[in-house]
CSV table of C-alpha atoms and ligand atoms in Angstrom, one decimal:
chain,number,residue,atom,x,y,z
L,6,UNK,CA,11.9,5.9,4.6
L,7,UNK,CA,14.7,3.6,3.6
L,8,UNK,CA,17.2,6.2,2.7
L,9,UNK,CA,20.7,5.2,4.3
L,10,UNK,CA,19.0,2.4,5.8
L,11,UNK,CA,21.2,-0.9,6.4
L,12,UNK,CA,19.2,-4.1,5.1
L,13,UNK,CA,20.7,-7.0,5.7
L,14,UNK,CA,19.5,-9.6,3.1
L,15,UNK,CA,20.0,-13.3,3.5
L,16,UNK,CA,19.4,-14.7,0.5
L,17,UNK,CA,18.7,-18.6,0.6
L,18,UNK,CA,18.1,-21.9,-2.0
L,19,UNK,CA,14.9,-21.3,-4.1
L,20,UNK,CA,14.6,-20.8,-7.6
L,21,UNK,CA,13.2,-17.5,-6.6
L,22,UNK,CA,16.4,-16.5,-5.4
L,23,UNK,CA,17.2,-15.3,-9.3
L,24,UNK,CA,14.7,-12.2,-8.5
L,25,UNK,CA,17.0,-11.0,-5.4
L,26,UNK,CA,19.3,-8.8,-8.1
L,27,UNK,CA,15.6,-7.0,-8.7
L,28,UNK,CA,15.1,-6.8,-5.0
L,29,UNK,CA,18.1,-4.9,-4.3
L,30,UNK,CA,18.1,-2.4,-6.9
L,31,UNK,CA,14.7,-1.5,-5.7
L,32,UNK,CA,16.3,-1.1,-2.1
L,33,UNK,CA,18.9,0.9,-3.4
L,34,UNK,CA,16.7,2.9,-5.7
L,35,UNK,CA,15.3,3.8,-2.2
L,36,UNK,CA,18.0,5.0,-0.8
L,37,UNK,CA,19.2,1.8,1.4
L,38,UNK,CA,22.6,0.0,2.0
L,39,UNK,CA,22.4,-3.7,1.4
L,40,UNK,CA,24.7,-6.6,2.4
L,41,UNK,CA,23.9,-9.5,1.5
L,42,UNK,CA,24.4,-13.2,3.6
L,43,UNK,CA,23.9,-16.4,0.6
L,44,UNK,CA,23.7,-20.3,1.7
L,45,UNK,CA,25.5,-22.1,0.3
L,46,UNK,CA,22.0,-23.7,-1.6
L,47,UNK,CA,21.2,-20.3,-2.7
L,48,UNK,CA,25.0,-20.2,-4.5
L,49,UNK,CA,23.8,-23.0,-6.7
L,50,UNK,CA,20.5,-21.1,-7.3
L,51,UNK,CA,22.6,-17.8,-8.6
L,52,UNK,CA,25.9,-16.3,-8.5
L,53,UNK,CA,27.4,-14.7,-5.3
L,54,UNK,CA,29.3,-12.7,-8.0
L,55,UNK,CA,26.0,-11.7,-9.8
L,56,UNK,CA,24.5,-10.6,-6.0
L,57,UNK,CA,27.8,-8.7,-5.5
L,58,UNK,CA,27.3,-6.8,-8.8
L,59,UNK,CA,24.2,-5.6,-8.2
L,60,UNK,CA,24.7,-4.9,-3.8
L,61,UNK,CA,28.0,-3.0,-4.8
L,62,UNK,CA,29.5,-5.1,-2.3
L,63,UNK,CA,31.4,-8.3,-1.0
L,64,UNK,CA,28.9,-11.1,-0.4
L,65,UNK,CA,29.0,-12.8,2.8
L,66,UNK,CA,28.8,-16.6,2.5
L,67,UNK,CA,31.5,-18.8,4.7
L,68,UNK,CA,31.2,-18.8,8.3
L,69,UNK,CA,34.3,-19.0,9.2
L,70,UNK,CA,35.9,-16.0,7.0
L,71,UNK,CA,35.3,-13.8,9.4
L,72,UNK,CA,34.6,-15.2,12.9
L,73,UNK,CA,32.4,-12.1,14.3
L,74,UNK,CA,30.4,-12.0,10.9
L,75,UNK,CA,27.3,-13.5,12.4
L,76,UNK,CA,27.1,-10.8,15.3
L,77,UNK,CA,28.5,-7.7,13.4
L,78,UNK,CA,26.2,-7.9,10.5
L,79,UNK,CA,23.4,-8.1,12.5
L,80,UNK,CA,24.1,-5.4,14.7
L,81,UNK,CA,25.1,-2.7,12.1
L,82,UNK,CA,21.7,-3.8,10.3
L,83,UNK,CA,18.5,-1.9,10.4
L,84,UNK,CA,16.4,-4.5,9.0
L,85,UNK,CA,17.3,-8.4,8.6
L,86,UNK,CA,15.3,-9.3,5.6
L,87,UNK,CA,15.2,-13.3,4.1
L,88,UNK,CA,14.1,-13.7,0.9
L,89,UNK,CA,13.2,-15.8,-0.3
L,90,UNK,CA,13.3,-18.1,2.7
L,91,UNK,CA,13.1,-21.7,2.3
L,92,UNK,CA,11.0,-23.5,4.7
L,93,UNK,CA,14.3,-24.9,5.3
L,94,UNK,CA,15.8,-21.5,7.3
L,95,UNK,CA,12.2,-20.7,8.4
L,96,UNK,CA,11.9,-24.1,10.3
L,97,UNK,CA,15.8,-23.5,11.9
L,98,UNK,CA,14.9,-20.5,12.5
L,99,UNK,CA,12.2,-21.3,14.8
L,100,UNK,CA,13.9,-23.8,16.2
L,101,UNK,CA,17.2,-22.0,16.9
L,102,UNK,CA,19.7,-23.4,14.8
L,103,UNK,CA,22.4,-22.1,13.9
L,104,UNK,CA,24.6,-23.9,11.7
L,105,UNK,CA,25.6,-21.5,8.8
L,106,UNK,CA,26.7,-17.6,8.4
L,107,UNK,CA,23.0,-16.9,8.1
L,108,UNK,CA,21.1,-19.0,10.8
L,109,UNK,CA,23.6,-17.7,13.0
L,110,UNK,CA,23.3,-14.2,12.5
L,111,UNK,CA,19.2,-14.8,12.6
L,112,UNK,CA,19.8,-15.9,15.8
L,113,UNK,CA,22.0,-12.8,17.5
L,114,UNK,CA,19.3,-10.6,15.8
L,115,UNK,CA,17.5,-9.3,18.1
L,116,UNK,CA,14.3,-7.0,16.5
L,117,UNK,CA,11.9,-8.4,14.0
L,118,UNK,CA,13.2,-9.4,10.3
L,119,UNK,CA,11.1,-9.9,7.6
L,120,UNK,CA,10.7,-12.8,5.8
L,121,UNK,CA,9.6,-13.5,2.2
L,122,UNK,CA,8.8,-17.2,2.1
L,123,UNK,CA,8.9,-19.5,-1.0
L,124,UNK,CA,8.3,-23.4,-1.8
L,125,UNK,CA,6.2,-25.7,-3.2
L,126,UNK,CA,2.6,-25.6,-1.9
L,127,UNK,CA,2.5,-29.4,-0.3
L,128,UNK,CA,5.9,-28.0,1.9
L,129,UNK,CA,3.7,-24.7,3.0
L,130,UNK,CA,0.8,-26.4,4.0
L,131,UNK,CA,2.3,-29.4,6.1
L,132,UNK,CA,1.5,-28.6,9.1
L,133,UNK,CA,5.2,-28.6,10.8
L,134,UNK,CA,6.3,-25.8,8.8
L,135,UNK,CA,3.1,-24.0,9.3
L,136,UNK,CA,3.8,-24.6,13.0
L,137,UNK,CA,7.3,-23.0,12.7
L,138,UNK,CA,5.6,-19.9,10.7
L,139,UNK,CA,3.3,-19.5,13.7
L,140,UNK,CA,6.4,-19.6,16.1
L,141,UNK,CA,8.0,-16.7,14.1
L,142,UNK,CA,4.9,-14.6,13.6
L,143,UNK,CA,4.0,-14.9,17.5
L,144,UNK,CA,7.3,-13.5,18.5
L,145,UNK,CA,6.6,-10.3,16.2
L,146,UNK,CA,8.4,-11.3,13.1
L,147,UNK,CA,6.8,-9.8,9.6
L,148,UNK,CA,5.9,-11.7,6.2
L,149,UNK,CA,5.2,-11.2,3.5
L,150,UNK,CA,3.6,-13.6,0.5
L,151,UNK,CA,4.0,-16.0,-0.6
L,152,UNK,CA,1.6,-15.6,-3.5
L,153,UNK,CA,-0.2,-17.8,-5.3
L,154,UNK,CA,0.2,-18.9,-9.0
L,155,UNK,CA,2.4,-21.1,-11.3
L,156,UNK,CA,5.2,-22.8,-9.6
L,157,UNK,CA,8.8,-23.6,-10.4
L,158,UNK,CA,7.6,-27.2,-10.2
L,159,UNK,CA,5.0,-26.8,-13.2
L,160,UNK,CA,2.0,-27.2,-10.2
L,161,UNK,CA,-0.2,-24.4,-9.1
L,162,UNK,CA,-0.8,-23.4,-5.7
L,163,UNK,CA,0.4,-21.0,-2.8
L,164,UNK,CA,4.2,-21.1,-2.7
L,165,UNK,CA,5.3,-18.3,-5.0
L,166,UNK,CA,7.9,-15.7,-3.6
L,167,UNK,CA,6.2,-12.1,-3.2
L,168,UNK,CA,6.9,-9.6,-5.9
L,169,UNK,CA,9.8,-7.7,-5.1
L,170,UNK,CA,7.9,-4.5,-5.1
L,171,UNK,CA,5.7,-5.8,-2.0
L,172,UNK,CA,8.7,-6.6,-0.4
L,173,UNK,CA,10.1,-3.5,-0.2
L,174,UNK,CA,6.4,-2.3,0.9
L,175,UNK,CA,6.6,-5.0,3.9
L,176,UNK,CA,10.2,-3.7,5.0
L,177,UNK,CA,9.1,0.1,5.0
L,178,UNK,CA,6.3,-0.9,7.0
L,179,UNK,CA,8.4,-3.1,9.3
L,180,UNK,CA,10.7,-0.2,10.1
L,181,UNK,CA,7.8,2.2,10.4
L,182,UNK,CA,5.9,3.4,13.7
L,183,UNK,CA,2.5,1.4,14.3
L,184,UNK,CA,0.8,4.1,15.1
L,185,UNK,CA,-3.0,3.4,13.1
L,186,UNK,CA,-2.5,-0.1,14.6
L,187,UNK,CA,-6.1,-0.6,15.8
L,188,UNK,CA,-7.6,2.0,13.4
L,189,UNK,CA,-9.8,0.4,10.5
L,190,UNK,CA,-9.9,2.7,7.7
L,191,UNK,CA,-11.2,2.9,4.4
L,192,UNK,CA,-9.7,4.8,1.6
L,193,UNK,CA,-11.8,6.1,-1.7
L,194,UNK,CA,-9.3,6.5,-4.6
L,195,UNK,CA,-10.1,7.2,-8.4
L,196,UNK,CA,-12.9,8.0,-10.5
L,197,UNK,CA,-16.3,7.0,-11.2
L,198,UNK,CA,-18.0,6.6,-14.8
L,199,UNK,CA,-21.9,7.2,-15.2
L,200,UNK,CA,-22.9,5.1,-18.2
L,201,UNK,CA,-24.5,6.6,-20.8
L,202,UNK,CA,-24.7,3.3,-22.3
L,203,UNK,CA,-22.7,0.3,-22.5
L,204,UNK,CA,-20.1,1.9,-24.6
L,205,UNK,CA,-20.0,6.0,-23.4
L,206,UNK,CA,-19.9,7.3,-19.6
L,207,UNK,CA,-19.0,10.9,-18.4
L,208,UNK,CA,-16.5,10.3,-15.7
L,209,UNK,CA,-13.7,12.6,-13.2
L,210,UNK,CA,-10.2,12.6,-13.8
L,211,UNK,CA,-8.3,11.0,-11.3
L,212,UNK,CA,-5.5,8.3,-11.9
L,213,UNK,CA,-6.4,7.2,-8.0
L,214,UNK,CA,-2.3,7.9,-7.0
L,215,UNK,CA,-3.0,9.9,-4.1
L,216,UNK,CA,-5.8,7.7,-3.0
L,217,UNK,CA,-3.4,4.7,-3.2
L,218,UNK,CA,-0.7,6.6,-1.8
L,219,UNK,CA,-2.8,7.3,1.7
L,220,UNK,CA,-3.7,3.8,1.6
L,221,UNK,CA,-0.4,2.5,1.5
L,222,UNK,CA,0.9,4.7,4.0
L,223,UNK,CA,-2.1,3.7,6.1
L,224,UNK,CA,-1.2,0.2,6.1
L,225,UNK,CA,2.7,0.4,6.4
L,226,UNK,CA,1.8,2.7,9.7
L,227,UNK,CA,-0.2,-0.4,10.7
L,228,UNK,CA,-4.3,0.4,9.8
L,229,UNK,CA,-6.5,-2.2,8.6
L,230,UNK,CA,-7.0,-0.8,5.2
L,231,UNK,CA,-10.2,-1.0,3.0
L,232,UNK,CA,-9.4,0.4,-0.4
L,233,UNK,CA,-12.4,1.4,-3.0
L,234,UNK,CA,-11.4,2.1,-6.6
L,235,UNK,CA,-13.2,3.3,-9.5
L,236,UNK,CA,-11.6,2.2,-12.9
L,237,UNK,CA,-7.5,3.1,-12.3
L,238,UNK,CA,-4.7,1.7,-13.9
L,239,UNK,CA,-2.0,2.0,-11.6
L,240,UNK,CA,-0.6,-0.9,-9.5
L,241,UNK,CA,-2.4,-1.1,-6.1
L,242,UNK,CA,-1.0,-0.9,-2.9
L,243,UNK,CA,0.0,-4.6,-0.6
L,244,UNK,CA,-1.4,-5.5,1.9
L,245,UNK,CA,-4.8,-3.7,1.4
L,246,UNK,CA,-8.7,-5.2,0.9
L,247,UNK,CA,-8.9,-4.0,-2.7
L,248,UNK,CA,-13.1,-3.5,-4.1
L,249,UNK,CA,-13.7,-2.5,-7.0
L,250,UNK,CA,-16.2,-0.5,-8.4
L,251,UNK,CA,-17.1,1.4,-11.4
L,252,UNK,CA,-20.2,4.0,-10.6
L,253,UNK,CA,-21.1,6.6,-8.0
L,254,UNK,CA,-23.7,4.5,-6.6
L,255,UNK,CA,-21.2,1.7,-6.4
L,256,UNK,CA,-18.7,3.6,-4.5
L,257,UNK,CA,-21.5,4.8,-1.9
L,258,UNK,CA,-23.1,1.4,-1.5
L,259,UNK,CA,-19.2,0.1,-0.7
L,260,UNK,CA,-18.3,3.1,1.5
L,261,UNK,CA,-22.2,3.1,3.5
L,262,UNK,CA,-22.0,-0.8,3.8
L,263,UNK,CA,-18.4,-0.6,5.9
L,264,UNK,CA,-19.3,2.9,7.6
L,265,UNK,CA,-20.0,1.4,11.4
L,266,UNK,CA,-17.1,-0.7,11.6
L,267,UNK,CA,-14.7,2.4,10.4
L,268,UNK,CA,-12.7,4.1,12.6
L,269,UNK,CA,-11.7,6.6,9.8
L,270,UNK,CA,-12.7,7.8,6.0
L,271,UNK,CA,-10.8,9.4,3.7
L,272,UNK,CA,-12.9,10.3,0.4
L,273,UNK,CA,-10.2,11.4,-2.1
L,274,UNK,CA,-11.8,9.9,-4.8
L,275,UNK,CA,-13.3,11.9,-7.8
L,276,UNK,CA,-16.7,10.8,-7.6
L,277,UNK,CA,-18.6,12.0,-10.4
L,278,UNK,CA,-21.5,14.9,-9.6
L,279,UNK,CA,-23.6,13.9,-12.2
L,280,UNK,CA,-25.1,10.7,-13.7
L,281,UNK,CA,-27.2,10.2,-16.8
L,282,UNK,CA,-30.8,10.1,-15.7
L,283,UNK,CA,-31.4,7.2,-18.8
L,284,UNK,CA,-29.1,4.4,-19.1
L,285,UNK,CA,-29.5,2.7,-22.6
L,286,UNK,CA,-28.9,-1.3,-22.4
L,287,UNK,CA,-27.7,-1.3,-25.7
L,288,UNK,CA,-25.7,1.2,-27.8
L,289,UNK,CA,-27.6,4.0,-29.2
L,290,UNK,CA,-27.1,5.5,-32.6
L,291,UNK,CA,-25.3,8.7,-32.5
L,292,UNK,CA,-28.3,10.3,-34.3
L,293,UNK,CA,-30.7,9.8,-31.5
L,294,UNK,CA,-28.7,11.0,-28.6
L,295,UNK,CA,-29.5,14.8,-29.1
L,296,UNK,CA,-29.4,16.0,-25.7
L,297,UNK,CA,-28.3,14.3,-22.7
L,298,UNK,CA,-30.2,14.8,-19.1
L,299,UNK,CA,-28.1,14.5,-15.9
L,300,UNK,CA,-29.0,13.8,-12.5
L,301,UNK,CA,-27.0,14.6,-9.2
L,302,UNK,CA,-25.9,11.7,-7.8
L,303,UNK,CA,-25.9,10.7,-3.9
L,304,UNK,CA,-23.3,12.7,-2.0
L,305,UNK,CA,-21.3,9.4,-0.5
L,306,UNK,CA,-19.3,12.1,2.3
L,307,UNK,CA,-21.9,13.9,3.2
L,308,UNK,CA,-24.1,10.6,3.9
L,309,UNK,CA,-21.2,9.1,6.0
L,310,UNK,CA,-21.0,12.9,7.4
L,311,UNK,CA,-24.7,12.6,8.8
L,312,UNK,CA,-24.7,9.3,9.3
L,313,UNK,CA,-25.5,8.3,13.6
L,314,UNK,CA,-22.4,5.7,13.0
L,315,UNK,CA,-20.0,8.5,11.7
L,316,UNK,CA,-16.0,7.6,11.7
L,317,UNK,CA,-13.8,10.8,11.8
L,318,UNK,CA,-14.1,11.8,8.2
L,319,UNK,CA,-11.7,13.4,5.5
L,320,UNK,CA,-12.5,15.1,2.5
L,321,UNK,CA,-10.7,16.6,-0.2
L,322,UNK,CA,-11.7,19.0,-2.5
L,323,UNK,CA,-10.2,19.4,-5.9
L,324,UNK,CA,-10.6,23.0,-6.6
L,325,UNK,CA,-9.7,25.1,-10.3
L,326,UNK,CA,-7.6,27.8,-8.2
L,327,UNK,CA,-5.7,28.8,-5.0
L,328,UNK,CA,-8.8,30.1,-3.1
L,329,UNK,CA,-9.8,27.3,-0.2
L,330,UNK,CA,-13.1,29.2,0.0
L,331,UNK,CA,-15.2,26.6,-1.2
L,332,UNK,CA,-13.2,23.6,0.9
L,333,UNK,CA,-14.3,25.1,3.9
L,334,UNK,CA,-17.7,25.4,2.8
L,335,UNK,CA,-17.6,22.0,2.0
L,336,UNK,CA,-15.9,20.6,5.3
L,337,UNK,CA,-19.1,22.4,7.3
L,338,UNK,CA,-21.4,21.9,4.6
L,339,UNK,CA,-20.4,18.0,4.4
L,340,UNK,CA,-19.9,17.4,8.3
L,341,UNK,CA,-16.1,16.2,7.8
L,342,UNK,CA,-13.3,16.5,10.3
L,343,UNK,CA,-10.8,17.8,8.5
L,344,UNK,CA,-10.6,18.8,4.1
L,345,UNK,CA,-7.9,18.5,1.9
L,346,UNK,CA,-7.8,21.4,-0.7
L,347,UNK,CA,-6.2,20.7,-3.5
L,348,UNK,CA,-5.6,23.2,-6.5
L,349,UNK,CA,-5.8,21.1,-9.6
L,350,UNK,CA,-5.7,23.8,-12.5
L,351,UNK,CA,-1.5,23.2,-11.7
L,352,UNK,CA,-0.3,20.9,-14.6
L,353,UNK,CA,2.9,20.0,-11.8
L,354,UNK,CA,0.5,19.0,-8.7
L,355,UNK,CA,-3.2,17.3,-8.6
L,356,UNK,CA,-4.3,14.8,-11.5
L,357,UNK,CA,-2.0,12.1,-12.9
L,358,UNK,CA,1.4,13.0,-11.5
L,359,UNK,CA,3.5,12.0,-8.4
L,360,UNK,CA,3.6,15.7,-6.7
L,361,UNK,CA,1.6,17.2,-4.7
L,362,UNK,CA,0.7,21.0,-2.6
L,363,UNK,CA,-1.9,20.5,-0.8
L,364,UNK,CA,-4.0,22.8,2.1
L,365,UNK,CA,-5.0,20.3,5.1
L,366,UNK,CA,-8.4,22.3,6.6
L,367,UNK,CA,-10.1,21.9,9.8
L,368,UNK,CA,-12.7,23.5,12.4
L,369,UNK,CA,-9.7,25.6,13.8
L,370,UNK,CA,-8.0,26.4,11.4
L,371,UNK,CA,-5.6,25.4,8.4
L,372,UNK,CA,-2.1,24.2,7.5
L,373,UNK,CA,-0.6,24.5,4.1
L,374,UNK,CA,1.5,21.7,3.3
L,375,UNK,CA,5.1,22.1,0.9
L,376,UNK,CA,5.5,20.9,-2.7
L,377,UNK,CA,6.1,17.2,-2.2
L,378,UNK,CA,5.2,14.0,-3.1
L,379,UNK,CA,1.9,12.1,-3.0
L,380,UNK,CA,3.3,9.8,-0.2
L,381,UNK,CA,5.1,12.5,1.6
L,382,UNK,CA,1.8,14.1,1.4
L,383,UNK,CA,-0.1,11.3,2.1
L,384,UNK,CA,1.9,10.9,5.4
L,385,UNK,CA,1.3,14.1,6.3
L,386,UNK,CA,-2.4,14.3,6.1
L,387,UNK,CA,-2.3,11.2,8.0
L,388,UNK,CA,-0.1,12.9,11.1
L,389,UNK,CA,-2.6,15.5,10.9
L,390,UNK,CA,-5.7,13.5,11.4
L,391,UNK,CA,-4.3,11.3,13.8
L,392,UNK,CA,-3.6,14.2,15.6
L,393,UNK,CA,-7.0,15.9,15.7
L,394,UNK,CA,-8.6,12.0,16.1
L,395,UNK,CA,-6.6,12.2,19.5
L,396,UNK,CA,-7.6,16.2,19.7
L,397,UNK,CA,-11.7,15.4,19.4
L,398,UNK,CA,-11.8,12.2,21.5
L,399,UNK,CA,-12.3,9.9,18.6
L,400,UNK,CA,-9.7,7.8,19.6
X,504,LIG,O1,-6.1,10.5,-8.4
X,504,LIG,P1,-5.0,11.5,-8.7
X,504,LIG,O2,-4.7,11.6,-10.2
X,504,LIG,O3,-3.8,11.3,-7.8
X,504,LIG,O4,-5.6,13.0,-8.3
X,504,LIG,C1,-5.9,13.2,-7.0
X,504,LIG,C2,-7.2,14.1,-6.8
X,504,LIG,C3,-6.9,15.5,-7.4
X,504,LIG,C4,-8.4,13.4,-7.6
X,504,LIG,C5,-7.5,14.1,-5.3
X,504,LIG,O5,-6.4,14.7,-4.6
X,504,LIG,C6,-8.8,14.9,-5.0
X,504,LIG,O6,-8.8,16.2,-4.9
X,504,LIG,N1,-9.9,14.2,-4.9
X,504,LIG,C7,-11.3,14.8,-4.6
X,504,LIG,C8,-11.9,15.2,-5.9
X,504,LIG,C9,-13.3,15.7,-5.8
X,504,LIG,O7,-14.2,15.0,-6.2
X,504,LIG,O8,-13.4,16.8,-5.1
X,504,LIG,P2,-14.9,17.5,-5.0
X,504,LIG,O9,-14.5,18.9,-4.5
X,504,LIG,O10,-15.7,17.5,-6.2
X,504,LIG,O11,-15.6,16.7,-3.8
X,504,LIG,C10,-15.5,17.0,-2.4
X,504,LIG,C11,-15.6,15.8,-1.6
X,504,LIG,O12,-16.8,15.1,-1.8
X,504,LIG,C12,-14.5,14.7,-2.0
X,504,LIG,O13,-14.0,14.2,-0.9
X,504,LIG,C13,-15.3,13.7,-2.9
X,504,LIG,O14,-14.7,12.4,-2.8
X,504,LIG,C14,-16.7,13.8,-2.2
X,504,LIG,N2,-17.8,13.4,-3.1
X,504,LIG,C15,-18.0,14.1,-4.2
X,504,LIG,C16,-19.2,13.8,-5.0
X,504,LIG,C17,-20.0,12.7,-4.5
X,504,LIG,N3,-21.1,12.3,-5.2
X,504,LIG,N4,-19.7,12.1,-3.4
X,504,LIG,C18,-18.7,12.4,-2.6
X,504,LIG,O15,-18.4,11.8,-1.6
């Protein structure tokens, strides 16, 4: 999404201002071109020679070097991002000043930009700046943060800059098309463990990658995005409501409790089939656990499937071979809208890894997707169901 992408990043004077160097290796990991615009604050915060290093290019800083700077930068930009962004530019910003290289080229930039705010918590609750935040975010501007935790100042509170990684999140999904703007959505990712007692469980494989992969996507194309994770260890996506939840019946209390205010499902989590009928409160000794007696556990997509308050509904089903026999079965069997199959006995696509080849199935038919990765595939199983939400009416 950000490949060959021009962000234009003002950088201004917070002791944040130190993780910028992280920030735009991560955009140029991605693919983007980034100039960068400093105050002359954020010079005494870090180099402009250490920003130059890592952008791979001449920092802009003085006004009057260059007197179109403030209009060309801007224009040849795809995305204006600030961070971080005192409540200093935030505030002039709202009010239309423009007395330095960057204020002024916020001003003759005409889409959204993104800002990453960052100061001490008393500055980001007085209710001025919050005013001038409001200003911003009613005329379509993005944020994103600022976090809460230990500040520069030794105090703890809201204030902190976001982590670099959720800013590059917030710019993709500033540049994307808000097309699930609306849609509520809740997203099943990972495994569940049945406890055999408090130490041993028999549990699915799943990491929960493509879970959090079509719950990212989700919410950078603009959904409101419930995610629901068993036990995974991998860094969720922003900008999501994260519950967590170990078990089976967990998971389907989570996913039955949200059901009438969904507009759309996706189960991609690997709920576990089978639960231990006895769960022992305490350790047992290895001796007396001869045999061990499963039950089924409540099918949480085939409830939602028969459910009178029904969202459109996808499955997947994670299959040991390349016949999508039993997906279909499972998309009629189960009620769903549309199945993703998903051969898993591949060591290169499936469990744990960033690739994936999936089959999307529906009622009319099916369309086998190329070798890519989870969030390529993740976007393209959203396309799909988007269009056959606008195909059955669901809309
Ligand atoms: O997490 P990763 O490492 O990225 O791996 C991704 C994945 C392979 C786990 C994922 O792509 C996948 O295929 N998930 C579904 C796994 C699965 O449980 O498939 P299934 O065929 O057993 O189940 C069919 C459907 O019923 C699934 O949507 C499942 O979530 C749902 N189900 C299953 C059991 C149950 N008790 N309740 C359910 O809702």
């Amino acid at each position: 999404m950000l490949k060959d992408k021009k962000i234009l990043l003002g950088i201004t004077g917070s002791v944040a201002a130190y993780k910028s160097i992280d920030l735009i290796k991560l955009f140029k990991n991605k693919g983007a071109v980034v100039e960068v615009i400093m105050t002359a604050s954020a010079a005494r915060f870090i180099s402009p020679m250490s920003i130059s290093v890592a952008s791979g290019s001449r920092i802009h800083t003085d006004m009057f070097e260059d007197h179109l700077a403030h209009i060309n930068l801007p224009l040849a930009s795809d995305l204006f991002v600030v961070a971080p962004a005192t409540a200093n530019i935030i505030s002039k910003h709202a009010s239309g000043i423009a007395d330095d290289l960057l204020s002024s080229s916020l001003l003759a930039y005409d889409r959204k930009a993104l800002f990453a705010p960052a100061m001490n918590w008393r500055m980001y609750q007085n209710p001025v700046w919050q005013k001038n935040l409001d200003i911003l975010a009613s005329l379509g501007h993005c944020f994103v943060g600022p976090e809460r935790g230990s500040l520069a100042c030794g105090e703890e509170g809201i204030g902190r800059m976001a982590r670099v990684e959720h800013i590059v999140e917030a710019a993709e999904a500033c540049m994307s098309d808000q097309d699930l703007s609306g849609q509520r959505l809740l997203v099943t990712a990972g495994p569940t463990r049945e406890y055999i007692d408090p130490v041993r469980y028999i549990t699915n494989r799943s990491s929960g990658k493509m879970g959090f992969a079509l719950a990212r996507a989700a919410r950078r194309r603009g959904a409101s995005v419930t995610l629901i994770k068993g036990p995974c260890s991998i860094e969720p996506p922003y900008g999501v409501e994260l519950v967590d939840v170990d078990t089976a019946a967990q998971m389907h209390k989570a996913v039955m409790d949200r059901l009438p205010a969904l507009t759309m499902l996706i189960m991609s989590a690997a709920v576990a089939d089978f639960s231990p009928s006895t769960r022992y409160d305490k350790k047992i000794e290895k001796s007396e656990l001869t045999r061990l007696d499963l039950v089924r556990t409540d099918d949480i997509v085939a409830d939602a499937g028969s459910s009178a308050e029904r969202p459109f509904i996808v499955g997947f089903s994670a299959e040991t071979g390349s016949s999508v026999e039993r997906a279909v079965k499972k998309l009629h069997d189960k009620n769903m809208d549309m199945i993703v199959f998903n051969d898993v006995s591949r060591s290169d696509i499936g469990f744990d890894c960033d690739l994936n080849e999936v089959v999307i199935i529906d009622r009319n038919g099916s369309l086998p997707l190329p070798l890519m990765s989870k969030d390529e595939t993740a976007e393209a199983i959203l396309d799909r169901a988007v269009e056959l939400k606008k195909l059955s009416g669901k809309e």
